[in-house]
PDB file of C-alpha atoms in Angstrom:
ATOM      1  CA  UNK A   4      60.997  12.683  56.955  1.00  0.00           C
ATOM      2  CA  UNK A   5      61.501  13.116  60.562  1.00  0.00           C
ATOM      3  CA  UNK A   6      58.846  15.169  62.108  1.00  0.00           C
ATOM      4  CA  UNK A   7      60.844  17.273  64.418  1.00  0.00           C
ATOM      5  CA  UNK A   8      62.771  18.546  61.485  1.00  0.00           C
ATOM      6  CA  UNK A   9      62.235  21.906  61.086  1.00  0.00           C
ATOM      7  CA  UNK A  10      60.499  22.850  57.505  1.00  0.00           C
ATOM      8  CA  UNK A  11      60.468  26.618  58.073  1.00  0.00           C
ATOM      9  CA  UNK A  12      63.280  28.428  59.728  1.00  0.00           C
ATOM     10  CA  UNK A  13      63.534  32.536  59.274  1.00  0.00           C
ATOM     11  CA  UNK A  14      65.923  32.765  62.387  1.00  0.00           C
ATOM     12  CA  UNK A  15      63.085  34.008  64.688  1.00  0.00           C
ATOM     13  CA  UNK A  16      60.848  31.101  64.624  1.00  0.00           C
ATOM     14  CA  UNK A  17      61.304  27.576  63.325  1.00  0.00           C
ATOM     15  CA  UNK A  18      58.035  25.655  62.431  1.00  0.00           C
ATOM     16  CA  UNK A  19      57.956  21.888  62.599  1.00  0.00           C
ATOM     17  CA  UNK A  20      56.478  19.398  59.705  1.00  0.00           C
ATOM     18  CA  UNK A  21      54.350  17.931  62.673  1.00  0.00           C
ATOM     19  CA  UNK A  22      51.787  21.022  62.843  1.00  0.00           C
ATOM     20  CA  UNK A  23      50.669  20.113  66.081  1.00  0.00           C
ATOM     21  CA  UNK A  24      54.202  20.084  67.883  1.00  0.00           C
ATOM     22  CA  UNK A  25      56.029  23.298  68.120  1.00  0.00           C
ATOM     23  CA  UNK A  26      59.839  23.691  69.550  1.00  0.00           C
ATOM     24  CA  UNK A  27      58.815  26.895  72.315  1.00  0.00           C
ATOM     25  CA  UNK A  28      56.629  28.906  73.911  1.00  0.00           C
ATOM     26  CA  UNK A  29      57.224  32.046  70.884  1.00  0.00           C
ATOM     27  CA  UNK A  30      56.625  29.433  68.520  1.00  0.00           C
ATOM     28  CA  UNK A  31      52.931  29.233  70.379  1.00  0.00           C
ATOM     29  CA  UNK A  32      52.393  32.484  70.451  1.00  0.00           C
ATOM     30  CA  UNK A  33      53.760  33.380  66.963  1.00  0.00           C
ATOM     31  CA  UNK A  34      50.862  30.938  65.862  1.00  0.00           C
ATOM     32  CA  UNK A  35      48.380  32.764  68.009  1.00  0.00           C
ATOM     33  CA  UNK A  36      49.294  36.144  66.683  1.00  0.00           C
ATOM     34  CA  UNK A  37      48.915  34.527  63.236  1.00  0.00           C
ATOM     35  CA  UNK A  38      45.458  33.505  63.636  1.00  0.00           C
ATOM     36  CA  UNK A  39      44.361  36.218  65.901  1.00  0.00           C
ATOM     37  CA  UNK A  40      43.253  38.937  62.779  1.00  0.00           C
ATOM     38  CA  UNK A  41      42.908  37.124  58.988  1.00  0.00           C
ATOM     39  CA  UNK A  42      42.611  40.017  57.002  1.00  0.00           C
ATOM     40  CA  UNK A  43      42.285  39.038  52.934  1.00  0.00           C
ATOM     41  CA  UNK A  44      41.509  40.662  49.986  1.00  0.00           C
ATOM     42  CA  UNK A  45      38.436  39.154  47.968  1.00  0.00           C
ATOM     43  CA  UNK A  46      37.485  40.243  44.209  1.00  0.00           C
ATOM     44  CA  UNK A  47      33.476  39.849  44.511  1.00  0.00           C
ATOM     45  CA  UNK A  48      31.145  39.529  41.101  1.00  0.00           C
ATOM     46  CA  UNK A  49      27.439  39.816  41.475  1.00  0.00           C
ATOM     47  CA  UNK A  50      25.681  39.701  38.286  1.00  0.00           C
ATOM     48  CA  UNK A  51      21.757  38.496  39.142  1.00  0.00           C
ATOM     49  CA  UNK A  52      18.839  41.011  40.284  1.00  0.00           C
ATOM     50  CA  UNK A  53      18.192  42.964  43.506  1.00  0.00           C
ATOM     51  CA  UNK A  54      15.030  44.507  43.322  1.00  0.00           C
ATOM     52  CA  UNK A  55      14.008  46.763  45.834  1.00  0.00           C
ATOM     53  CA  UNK A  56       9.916  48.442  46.220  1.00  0.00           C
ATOM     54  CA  UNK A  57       8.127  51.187  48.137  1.00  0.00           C
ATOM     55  CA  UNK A  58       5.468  52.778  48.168  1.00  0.00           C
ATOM     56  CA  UNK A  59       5.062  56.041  50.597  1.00  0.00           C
ATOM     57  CA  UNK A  60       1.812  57.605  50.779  1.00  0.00           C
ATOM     58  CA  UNK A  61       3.073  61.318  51.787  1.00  0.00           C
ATOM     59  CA  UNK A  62      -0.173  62.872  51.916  1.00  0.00           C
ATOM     60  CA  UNK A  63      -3.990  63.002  50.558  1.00  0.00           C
ATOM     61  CA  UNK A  64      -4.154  60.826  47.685  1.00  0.00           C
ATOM     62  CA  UNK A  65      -0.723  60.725  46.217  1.00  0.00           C
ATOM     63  CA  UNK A  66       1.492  57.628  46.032  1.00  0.00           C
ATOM     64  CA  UNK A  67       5.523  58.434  46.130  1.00  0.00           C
ATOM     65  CA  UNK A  68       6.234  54.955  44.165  1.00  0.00           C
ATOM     66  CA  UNK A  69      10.159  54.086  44.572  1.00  0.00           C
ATOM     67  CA  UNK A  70      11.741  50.648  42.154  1.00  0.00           C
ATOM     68  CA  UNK A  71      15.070  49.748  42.010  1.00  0.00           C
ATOM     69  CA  UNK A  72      16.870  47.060  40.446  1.00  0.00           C
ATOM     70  CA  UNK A  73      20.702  46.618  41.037  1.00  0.00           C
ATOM     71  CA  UNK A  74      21.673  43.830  38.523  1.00  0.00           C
ATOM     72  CA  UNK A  75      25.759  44.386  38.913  1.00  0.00           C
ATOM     73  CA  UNK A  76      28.403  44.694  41.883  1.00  0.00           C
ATOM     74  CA  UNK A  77      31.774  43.816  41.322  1.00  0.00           C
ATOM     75  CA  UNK A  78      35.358  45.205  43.835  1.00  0.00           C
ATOM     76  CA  UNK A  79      37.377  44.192  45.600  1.00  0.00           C
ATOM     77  CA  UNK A  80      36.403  43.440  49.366  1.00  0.00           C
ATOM     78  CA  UNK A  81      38.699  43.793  52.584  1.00  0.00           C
ATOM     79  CA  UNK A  82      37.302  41.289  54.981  1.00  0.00           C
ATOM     80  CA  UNK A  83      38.772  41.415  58.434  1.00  0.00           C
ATOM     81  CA  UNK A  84      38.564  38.208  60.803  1.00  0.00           C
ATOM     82  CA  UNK A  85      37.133  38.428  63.400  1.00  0.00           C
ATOM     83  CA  UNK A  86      36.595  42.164  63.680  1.00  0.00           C
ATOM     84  CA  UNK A  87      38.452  44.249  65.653  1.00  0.00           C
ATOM     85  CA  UNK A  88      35.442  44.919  67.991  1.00  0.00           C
ATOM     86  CA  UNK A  89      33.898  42.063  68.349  1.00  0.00           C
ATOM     87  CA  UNK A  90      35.102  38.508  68.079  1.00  0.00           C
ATOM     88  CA  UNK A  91      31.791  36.910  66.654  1.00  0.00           C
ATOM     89  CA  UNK A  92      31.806  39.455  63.691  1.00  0.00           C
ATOM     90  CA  UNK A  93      33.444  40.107  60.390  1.00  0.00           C
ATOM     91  CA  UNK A  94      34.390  43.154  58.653  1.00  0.00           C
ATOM     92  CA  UNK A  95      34.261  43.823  55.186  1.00  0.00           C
ATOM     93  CA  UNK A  96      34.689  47.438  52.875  1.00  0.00           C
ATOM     94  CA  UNK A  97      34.919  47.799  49.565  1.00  0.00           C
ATOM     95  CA  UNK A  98      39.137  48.731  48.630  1.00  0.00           C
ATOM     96  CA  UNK A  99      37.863  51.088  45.829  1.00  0.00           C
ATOM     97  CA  UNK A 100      34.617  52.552  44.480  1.00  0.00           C
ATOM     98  CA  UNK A 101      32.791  49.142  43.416  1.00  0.00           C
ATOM     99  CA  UNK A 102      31.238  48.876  39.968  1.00  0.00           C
ATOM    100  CA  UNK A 103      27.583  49.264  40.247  1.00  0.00           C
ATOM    101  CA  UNK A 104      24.427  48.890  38.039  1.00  0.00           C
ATOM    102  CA  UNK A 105      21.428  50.802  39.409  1.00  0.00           C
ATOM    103  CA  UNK A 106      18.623  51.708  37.828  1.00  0.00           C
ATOM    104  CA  UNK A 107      15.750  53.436  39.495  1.00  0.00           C
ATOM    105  CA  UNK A 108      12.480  54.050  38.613  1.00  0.00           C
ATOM    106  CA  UNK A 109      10.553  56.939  41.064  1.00  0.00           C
ATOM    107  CA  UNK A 110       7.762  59.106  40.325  1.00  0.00           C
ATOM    108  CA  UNK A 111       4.681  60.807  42.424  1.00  0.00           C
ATOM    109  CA  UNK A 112       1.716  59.821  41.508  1.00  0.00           C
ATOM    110  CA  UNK A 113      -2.166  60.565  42.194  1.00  0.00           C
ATOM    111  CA  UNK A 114      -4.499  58.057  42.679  1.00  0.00           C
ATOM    112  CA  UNK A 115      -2.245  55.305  41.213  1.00  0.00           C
ATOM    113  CA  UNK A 116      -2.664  57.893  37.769  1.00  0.00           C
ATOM    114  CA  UNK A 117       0.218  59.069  35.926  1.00  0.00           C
ATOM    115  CA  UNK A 118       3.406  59.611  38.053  1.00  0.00           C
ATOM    116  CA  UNK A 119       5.373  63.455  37.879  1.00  0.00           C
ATOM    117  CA  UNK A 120       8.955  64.225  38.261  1.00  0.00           C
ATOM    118  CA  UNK A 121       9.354  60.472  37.253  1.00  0.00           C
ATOM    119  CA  UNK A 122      13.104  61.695  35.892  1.00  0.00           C
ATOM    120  CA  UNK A 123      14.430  63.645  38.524  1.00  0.00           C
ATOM    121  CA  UNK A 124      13.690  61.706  41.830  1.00  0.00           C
ATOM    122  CA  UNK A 125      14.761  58.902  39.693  1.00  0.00           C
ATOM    123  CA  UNK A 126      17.860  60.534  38.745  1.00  0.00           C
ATOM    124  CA  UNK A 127      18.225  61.876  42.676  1.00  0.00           C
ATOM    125  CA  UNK A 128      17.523  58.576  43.948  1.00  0.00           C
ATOM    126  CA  UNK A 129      19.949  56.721  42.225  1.00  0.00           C
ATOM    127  CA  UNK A 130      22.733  59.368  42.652  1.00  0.00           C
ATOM    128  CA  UNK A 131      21.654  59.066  46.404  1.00  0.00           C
ATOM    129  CA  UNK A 132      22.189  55.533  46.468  1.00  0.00           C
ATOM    130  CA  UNK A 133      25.401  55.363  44.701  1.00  0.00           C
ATOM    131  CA  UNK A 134      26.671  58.280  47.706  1.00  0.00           C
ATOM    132  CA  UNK A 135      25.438  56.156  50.183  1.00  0.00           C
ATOM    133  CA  UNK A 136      27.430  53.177  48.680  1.00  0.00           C
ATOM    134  CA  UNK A 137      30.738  54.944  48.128  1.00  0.00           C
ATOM    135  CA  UNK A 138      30.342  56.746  51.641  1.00  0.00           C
ATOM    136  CA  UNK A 139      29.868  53.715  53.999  1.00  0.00           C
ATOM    137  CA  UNK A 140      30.924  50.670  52.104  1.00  0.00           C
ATOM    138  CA  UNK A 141      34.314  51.808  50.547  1.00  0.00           C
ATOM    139  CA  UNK A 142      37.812  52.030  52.440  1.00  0.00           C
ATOM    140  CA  UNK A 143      37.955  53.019  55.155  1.00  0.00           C
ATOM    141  CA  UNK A 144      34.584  52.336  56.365  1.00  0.00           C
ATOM    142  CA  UNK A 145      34.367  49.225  57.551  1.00  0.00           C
ATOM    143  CA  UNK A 146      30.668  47.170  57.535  1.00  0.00           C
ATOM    144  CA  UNK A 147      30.162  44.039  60.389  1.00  0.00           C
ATOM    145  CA  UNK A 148      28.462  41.069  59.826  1.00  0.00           C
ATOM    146  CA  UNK A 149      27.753  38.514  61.811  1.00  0.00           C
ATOM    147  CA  UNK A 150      29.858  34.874  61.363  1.00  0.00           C
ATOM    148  CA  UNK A 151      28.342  31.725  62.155  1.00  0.00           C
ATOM    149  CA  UNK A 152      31.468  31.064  64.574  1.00  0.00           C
ATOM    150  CA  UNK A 153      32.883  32.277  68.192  1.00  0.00           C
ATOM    151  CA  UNK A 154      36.123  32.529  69.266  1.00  0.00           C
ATOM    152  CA  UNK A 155      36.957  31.334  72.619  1.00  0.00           C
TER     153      UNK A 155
END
């Protein structure tokens, strides 16, 4: 097949089996505006452990003793490429609520003794978490991370 024979042709732009010749200027910049923002659409399952500890001392001899173990995450993820203000980052946000596995363990303790209100700050904690999750990771908040690329 010849390589200036055009493969793709919508009218507007024609795109040539040779990637690396074009047939204009718009075709040059139609590629550029292609490749400038990659937006896609991931469906992300975590099933493994994420255990997170803390221990606050809040005053004279009591312990505030915080565990929490997220075991499941699963959504889909918007991921924007690069983001939109800064080249060197991504951007990612949950489309919907995620599906998430917490469970938290919290109670108040004295002298490492038997903890109080272990059920309700658990039960606040967790609900707290979850808030924090659906507030800043879901649509449309969007989270940056940095990629291990720069754009020139």
């Amino acid at each position: 097949m010849d390589t200036d024979q055009p493969i793709f042709n919508n009218g507007i732009h024609t795109i040539s089996n040779n990637l690396l010749h074009t047939t204009s200027n718009d075709d040059n910049r139609f590629f550029e505006n292609i490749f400038n923002n990659v937006n896609t659409l991931l469906k992300i399952k975590y099933e493994g452990q994420i255990i997170i500890k803390m221990k606050i001392y809040p005053f004279n001899n009591f312990t505030f003793n915080i565990n929490v173990h997220i075991t499941k995450v699963e959504g889909q993820v918007l991921l924007r490429l690069p983001s939109l203000d800064n080249n060197s980052k991504i951007e990612y946000t949950f489309i919907s609520q995620p599906k998430i596995d917490i469970s938290v363990d919290a109670g108040l303790s004295r002298n490492e003794g038997k903890q109080y209100l272990k059920t309700s700050l658990s039960n606040f904690i967790r609900r707290t978490i979850r808030f924090f999750i659906y507030k800043f990771f879901v649509y449309p908040s969007f989270n940056n991370a940095c990629a291990a690329f720069d754009y020139a």
